[in-house]
């Protein structure tokens, strides 16, 4: 794990003197926004994205597509109904240089797009991006006919030499370290000459809801996809070559970004409502309804949204988070405040996320007096009385929000570099204090 040194920008995490009672409007989903941008860029006609997330990761994706020739016009609807982006497909081209930041969706979804461009497309990013696995995408694209220079690293920086088309066809990959390897190939597959057949050959595939999200969004723009969920072979996805339709898509609220606010209701015994929570969704964050209910709260889904209510008591939990790993930091924070031990399983792949999240959570919670131990595939958390102190984030947005949840119940917690939340939730500090002031 690359540790971010302590800095002067310490944010005093607000302490909750009582139960919260607030309505919190969460901005659009990063996962949906970035998939929608890719599909709109590859479509045969212009499309609209309504209520997209404006954050570091989505702006990096939009700018990357622009560098390859895609038109993306940002603005507000004529009726003042919120932000909307018009995406105008164009002939993809290089030379171009793409800054991926530390965004997994950008570094993994765009190399397949770059194979469809004419000319070289170079990918670079933050230092941490060099450490995140990309071999699944690189190796697969080579099998499918692409030419990529990565100096045998299987990681950034690298250059994709686009030829204006890609042959496609069958390919085997090990996506056990990231489901994004599968989604990356599926998103561009309709534009490959033969489409693609992706066969996962490794151990357990994490974050399956994100693959289901990819499949649903592909079908919504006219792609034909065969998948295990609809009677296909296990761990095999097939996408046929076809034109993609331009759509008018409204982006769902980011349910994973709702997590700290729901956690606030749970740990303070309060109530928080998240407007526009979808009745049906492929977002992993929807699992919070069940997980946080098991940890001591209750929820009600109505036309207004999701209202979650805590009781003031937090229960420990034994849960497999393999399909919803991004929720682990927030659940670990709540578990550290529970009245009984918790075991979080199925998330070994989190060691390869924005930071080594398992090591980071262990170090930071224990630094506040906690008792967390790493297991082979997760964490074991024994609640202990916690104290104030600096909670380091390692440039990881979910570490920052996890520390903020602990700060609600533990006075004196200071979050190092809370600005890292801009990756997916740009106004988090203001939203957090606004929730408490409500």
XYZ file of C-alpha atoms in Angstrom:
438
model
C 0.000 0.000 0.000
C 1.289 3.433 -0.892
C 0.623 5.613 2.142
C -0.264 9.247 1.712
C 1.790 11.281 4.216
C -0.038 13.343 6.794
C -0.844 16.742 5.352
C -1.986 20.085 6.717
C -5.413 19.814 5.087
C -7.104 18.041 7.985
C -10.885 18.281 8.028
C -12.496 18.001 11.487
C -15.160 15.351 10.947
C -18.400 16.702 12.416
C -19.573 14.966 15.595
C -23.299 14.252 15.854
C -24.688 15.406 19.176
C -28.019 13.744 18.427
C -30.014 11.775 15.879
C -29.836 13.060 12.317
C -33.070 13.797 10.465
C -32.499 14.910 6.903
C -33.290 14.493 3.223
C -30.125 14.160 1.141
C -30.201 14.403 -2.648
C -27.374 12.277 -4.012
C -25.950 13.127 -7.451
C -25.888 10.708 -10.377
C -24.132 7.367 -10.491
C -20.504 7.385 -11.597
C -20.764 3.817 -12.880
C -23.846 4.590 -14.980
C -22.528 7.962 -16.190
C -19.217 6.582 -17.458
C -20.813 3.578 -19.148
C -23.390 5.873 -20.749
C -20.645 8.183 -22.047
C -18.835 5.274 -23.730
C -21.986 3.862 -25.313
C -23.131 7.295 -26.512
C -19.690 7.951 -28.016
C -19.899 4.684 -29.984
C -23.489 5.203 -31.143
C -24.563 5.935 -34.701
C -26.460 9.089 -33.708
C -26.329 11.759 -30.989
C -27.732 11.083 -27.552
C -28.479 12.853 -24.268
C -27.404 12.150 -20.685
C -29.674 13.791 -18.118
C -28.501 14.374 -14.538
C -25.002 12.947 -15.159
C -22.534 12.967 -12.311
C -20.045 15.804 -12.547
C -16.979 14.552 -10.666
C -13.315 13.951 -11.310
C -13.848 10.450 -12.737
C -16.677 11.432 -15.086
C -14.954 14.614 -16.270
C -11.827 12.554 -17.000
C -13.964 10.180 -19.077
C -15.633 13.019 -20.975
C -12.336 14.755 -21.687
C -10.728 11.493 -22.810
C -13.499 10.917 -25.343
C -13.159 14.499 -26.554
C -9.434 13.965 -27.208
C -10.433 11.156 -29.609
C -12.906 13.366 -31.458
C -16.242 12.851 -29.680
C -18.379 15.954 -29.162
C -19.725 16.392 -25.623
C -21.723 19.534 -24.933
C -22.441 20.258 -21.278
C -25.347 22.403 -20.195
C -28.617 22.730 -18.320
C -32.012 21.806 -19.722
C -34.093 24.728 -21.104
C -36.671 24.202 -18.365
C -34.001 24.341 -15.657
C -34.550 20.639 -14.991
C -30.912 19.935 -14.214
C -27.684 19.271 -16.011
C -27.649 17.391 -19.271
C -24.885 16.471 -21.702
C -25.313 16.016 -25.448
C -22.940 13.401 -26.870
C -22.188 13.659 -30.585
C -20.360 10.609 -32.000
C -17.592 11.200 -34.525
C -14.821 9.322 -36.243
C -12.407 8.382 -33.462
C -8.833 9.429 -34.070
C -5.360 9.892 -32.650
C -2.799 10.963 -31.889
C -4.231 11.561 -28.448
C -3.082 11.411 -24.845
C -5.593 10.342 -22.210
C -5.251 11.156 -18.516
C -7.049 8.410 -16.588
C -6.351 9.935 -13.167
C -6.963 6.986 -10.857
C -10.303 6.053 -12.414
C -10.699 2.329 -13.037
C -13.530 2.907 -15.494
C -11.420 5.271 -17.617
C -8.232 3.181 -17.632
C -10.134 -0.027 -18.460
C -13.130 1.026 -20.583
C -11.252 3.257 -23.013
C -8.415 1.063 -24.390
C -10.997 -1.011 -26.354
C -12.487 2.267 -27.636
C -9.001 3.414 -28.641
C -8.556 0.341 -30.869
C -11.382 1.783 -33.001
C -9.556 5.093 -33.459
C -7.155 5.833 -36.283
C -3.737 6.545 -34.833
C -1.937 6.148 -31.507
C -3.682 6.822 -28.196
C -1.460 7.071 -25.123
C -2.817 6.340 -21.644
C -1.269 7.819 -18.498
C -2.487 8.737 -15.038
C -1.800 9.205 -11.335
C 1.087 7.223 -9.791
C -1.377 4.805 -8.151
C -2.872 4.005 -11.578
C 0.454 2.377 -12.526
C -0.086 -0.172 -9.748
C -3.643 -1.147 -10.682
C -4.063 -4.266 -12.845
C -4.789 -3.757 -16.522
C -3.398 -7.006 -17.934
C -6.852 -8.518 -18.426
C -7.792 -5.790 -20.904
C -4.386 -5.540 -22.573
C -3.967 -9.290 -23.125
C -7.540 -9.689 -24.356
C -7.273 -6.845 -26.850
C -4.094 -8.345 -28.277
C -5.871 -11.658 -28.793
C -8.674 -9.767 -30.550
C -6.220 -8.096 -32.939
C -4.999 -4.901 -31.254
C -1.440 -3.562 -31.118
C -0.515 -2.194 -27.699
C 2.839 -0.990 -26.335
C 3.037 -1.404 -22.559
C 6.665 -2.599 -22.240
C 5.340 -5.901 -20.836
C 4.041 -4.221 -17.663
C 0.391 -5.183 -18.010
C -0.266 -1.727 -16.602
C -0.033 1.984 -17.357
C 1.471 3.922 -19.011
C 0.818 2.417 -22.439
C -0.083 3.262 -26.030
C -2.874 1.699 -28.084
C -2.199 1.889 -31.817
C -5.711 2.242 -33.200
C -6.362 0.936 -36.700
C -9.904 2.232 -37.072
C -11.395 -1.202 -36.418
C -10.848 -4.368 -34.401
C -11.504 -7.908 -35.583
C -12.918 -9.185 -32.296
C -14.078 -12.758 -31.742
C -13.609 -15.181 -28.849
C -11.239 -14.426 -25.972
C -10.503 -15.926 -22.567
C -9.579 -13.705 -19.622
C -9.066 -13.954 -15.886
C -11.193 -11.144 -14.473
C -10.990 -12.282 -10.850
C -9.118 -9.088 -9.930
C -11.697 -6.769 -11.538
C -15.075 -7.225 -13.189
C -14.234 -4.093 -15.180
C -12.115 -6.284 -17.486
C -15.330 -7.940 -18.691
C -17.332 -4.715 -18.899
C -14.538 -3.011 -20.836
C -14.674 -5.578 -23.629
C -18.473 -5.780 -23.724
C -19.029 -2.012 -24.018
C -17.070 -1.665 -27.280
C -17.909 -5.115 -28.645
C -20.830 -4.067 -30.902
C -18.306 -2.065 -32.934
C -15.880 -4.995 -33.344
C -16.077 -6.761 -36.722
C -17.046 -10.094 -35.129
C -18.400 -8.749 -31.870
C -16.913 -10.598 -28.917
C -17.230 -13.739 -26.838
C -15.689 -13.174 -23.415
C -15.001 -16.260 -21.326
C -13.888 -15.753 -17.721
C -11.478 -18.519 -16.735
C -10.275 -17.466 -13.263
C -11.615 -17.865 -9.761
C -14.674 -16.082 -8.425
C -15.674 -13.043 -10.480
C -16.241 -10.026 -8.178
C -18.813 -7.239 -8.499
C -21.269 -9.079 -10.717
C -23.887 -6.301 -10.395
C -21.564 -4.046 -12.381
C -21.466 -6.572 -15.238
C -25.265 -6.823 -15.140
C -25.350 -3.028 -15.319
C -23.159 -3.141 -18.430
C -25.369 -5.762 -20.075
C -28.602 -3.893 -19.307
C -27.199 -0.650 -20.680
C -25.947 -2.343 -23.845
C -29.385 -3.818 -24.478
C -30.986 -0.424 -23.884
C -29.063 1.014 -26.846
C -29.877 -1.879 -29.156
C -27.063 -4.375 -28.635
C -27.664 -8.120 -28.613
C -26.050 -9.728 -25.570
C -26.122 -13.360 -24.445
C -25.154 -13.788 -20.805
C -25.220 -16.376 -17.995
C -28.110 -14.565 -16.299
C -30.424 -15.310 -19.222
C -29.586 -18.956 -19.804
C -26.161 -18.619 -21.424
C -23.030 -20.535 -20.472
C -21.597 -19.817 -17.016
C -19.009 -17.009 -17.096
C -19.455 -16.430 -20.853
C -20.814 -13.254 -22.477
C -21.434 -12.808 -26.208
C -22.093 -9.495 -27.938
C -23.030 -9.419 -31.628
C -21.739 -6.691 -33.968
C -24.357 -3.984 -34.501
C -24.991 -0.260 -34.648
C -25.779 1.387 -31.320
C -28.688 3.799 -30.946
C -28.456 7.298 -29.510
C -30.668 7.518 -26.438
C -32.062 10.060 -24.005
C -30.883 8.554 -20.720
C -31.595 9.770 -17.202
C -28.811 8.811 -14.802
C -29.870 7.198 -11.513
C -28.624 8.591 -8.185
C -25.361 6.957 -7.088
C -26.562 4.508 -4.454
C -23.049 3.688 -3.235
C -22.528 7.392 -2.567
C -25.706 7.325 -0.497
C -23.996 4.893 1.868
C -22.422 7.353 4.330
C -25.722 9.201 4.723
C -27.656 6.002 5.397
C -24.882 4.999 7.789
C -25.390 8.305 9.595
C -28.999 7.355 10.301
C -27.875 3.952 11.523
C -25.117 5.061 13.921
C -27.019 8.060 15.352
C -30.418 6.395 15.601
C -31.805 8.952 13.179
C -33.587 9.098 9.840
C -32.351 9.938 6.350
C -34.324 10.010 3.095
C -32.616 9.610 -0.289
C -34.956 10.921 -3.043
C -35.405 9.075 -6.354
C -34.078 5.718 -5.115
C -34.967 3.378 -8.014
C -37.376 0.514 -7.477
C -35.256 -1.686 -9.738
C -31.540 -1.190 -10.348
C -28.294 -3.049 -11.044
C -26.296 -0.705 -8.799
C -24.424 -2.535 -6.011
C -25.486 0.170 -3.555
C -29.021 -1.212 -3.529
C -27.696 -4.000 -1.290
C -27.424 -1.426 1.518
C -31.143 -1.783 2.158
C -30.638 -5.372 3.296
C -27.189 -5.014 4.858
C -27.937 -1.963 6.991
C -31.303 -3.400 8.023
C -29.483 -6.479 9.308
C -27.125 -4.150 11.171
C -29.995 -2.617 13.130
C -32.094 -0.223 11.034
C -35.209 -0.296 8.913
C -36.059 1.134 5.518
C -39.100 2.077 3.476
C -39.109 2.615 -0.288
C -41.836 4.954 -1.543
C -42.412 7.194 -4.547
C -40.432 9.894 -2.736
C -37.389 7.692 -2.318
C -35.756 5.518 0.340
C -36.146 6.429 4.010
C -33.749 4.665 6.363
C -34.249 4.784 10.119
C -31.809 3.723 12.813
C -32.647 2.552 16.310
C -29.515 3.768 18.073
C -28.197 0.225 18.262
C -25.773 -1.167 15.684
C -25.369 -4.922 15.281
C -22.299 -6.718 14.003
C -22.630 -8.679 10.765
C -21.121 -11.663 8.985
C -21.499 -10.929 5.289
C -20.043 -11.853 1.916
C -19.439 -8.607 0.036
C -17.906 -10.181 -3.059
C -20.556 -8.745 -5.369
C -20.656 -5.326 -3.678
C -17.046 -4.775 -2.631
C -17.159 -0.990 -3.033
C -19.457 -0.873 0.010
C -16.805 -2.437 2.276
C -15.201 0.752 3.680
C -18.532 2.186 4.818
C -19.684 -1.123 6.284
C -16.355 -1.504 8.098
C -16.803 1.960 9.606
C -20.267 1.066 10.903
C -19.011 -2.316 12.137
C -16.312 -0.559 14.177
C -19.147 1.184 16.067
C -21.295 -1.946 16.535
C -22.048 -3.850 19.723
C -20.728 -7.198 18.449
C -17.994 -8.470 16.089
C -18.274 -8.456 12.310
C -16.671 -10.489 9.530
C -16.567 -9.033 6.020
C -15.728 -11.689 3.417
C -15.196 -12.125 -0.321
C -13.275 -8.883 -0.936
C -9.632 -9.842 -1.468
C -9.785 -7.874 -4.739
C -10.040 -4.629 -2.733
C -6.287 -4.788 -2.275
C -6.101 -3.628 -5.908
C -8.541 -0.710 -5.727
C -7.755 3.026 -5.374
C -5.552 1.895 -2.507
C -5.186 -1.428 -0.694
C -8.481 -0.865 1.050
C -8.162 -3.806 3.438
C -4.774 -2.674 4.728
C -5.890 0.964 4.833
C -9.057 0.242 6.823
C -7.142 -1.950 9.264
C -4.473 0.674 9.855
C -6.781 3.664 10.191
C -9.474 2.100 12.385
C -6.818 0.549 14.625
C -5.121 3.943 14.770
C -8.263 5.243 16.477
C -8.179 2.408 19.029
C -10.062 -0.230 17.025
C -9.385 -3.936 16.694
C -9.408 -4.909 13.019
C -7.487 -7.831 11.508
C -7.098 -8.722 7.865
C -8.129 -12.163 6.696
C -7.288 -13.845 3.404
C -10.349 -12.302 1.763
C -11.609 -9.590 4.066
C -11.684 -8.143 7.564
C -12.599 -9.233 11.080
C -13.724 -6.305 13.235
C -14.065 -6.444 17.021
C -15.670 -3.275 18.379
C -13.593 -1.293 20.861
C -14.040 2.187 22.353
C -12.575 4.538 19.767
C -10.766 7.845 20.226
C -10.101 10.853 18.059
C -7.139 11.147 15.740
C -6.116 11.584 12.117
C -7.822 9.253 9.626
C -5.696 8.998 6.475
C -7.423 8.520 3.120
C -4.632 7.389 0.750
C -6.287 9.435 -2.012
C -9.304 7.106 -1.757
C -12.742 8.709 -1.699
C -14.372 5.823 0.159
C -11.773 5.965 2.912
C -12.683 9.633 3.424
C -16.396 8.925 3.755
C -15.746 5.919 6.022
C -13.717 8.076 8.393
C -16.489 10.666 8.403
C -19.010 8.033 9.532
C -16.771 7.137 12.483
C -16.416 10.851 13.268
C -20.173 11.110 13.816
C -19.857 8.923 16.912
C -16.265 9.653 17.972
C -15.267 13.254 18.740
C -11.937 14.521 17.485
C -11.606 12.542 14.235
C -9.778 14.506 11.532
C -9.954 13.413 7.890
C -6.748 13.903 5.905
C -7.437 15.152 2.362
C -11.229 15.037 2.424
C -11.027 16.690 -1.017
C -10.369 13.238 -2.482
C -14.158 12.704 -2.294
C -14.346 14.850 -5.459
C -13.562 11.647 -7.358
C -17.257 10.713 -7.202
C -18.972 13.081 -4.729
C -17.615 16.616 -5.247
C -19.712 18.384 -2.598
C -19.367 15.795 0.150
C -18.145 18.084 2.983
C -21.003 20.530 2.371
C -23.549 17.715 2.029
C -22.293 16.145 5.268
C -22.511 19.301 7.353
C -25.832 20.148 5.694
C -27.231 16.778 6.775
C -26.287 17.500 10.395
C -27.623 21.040 10.307
C -30.963 19.864 8.927
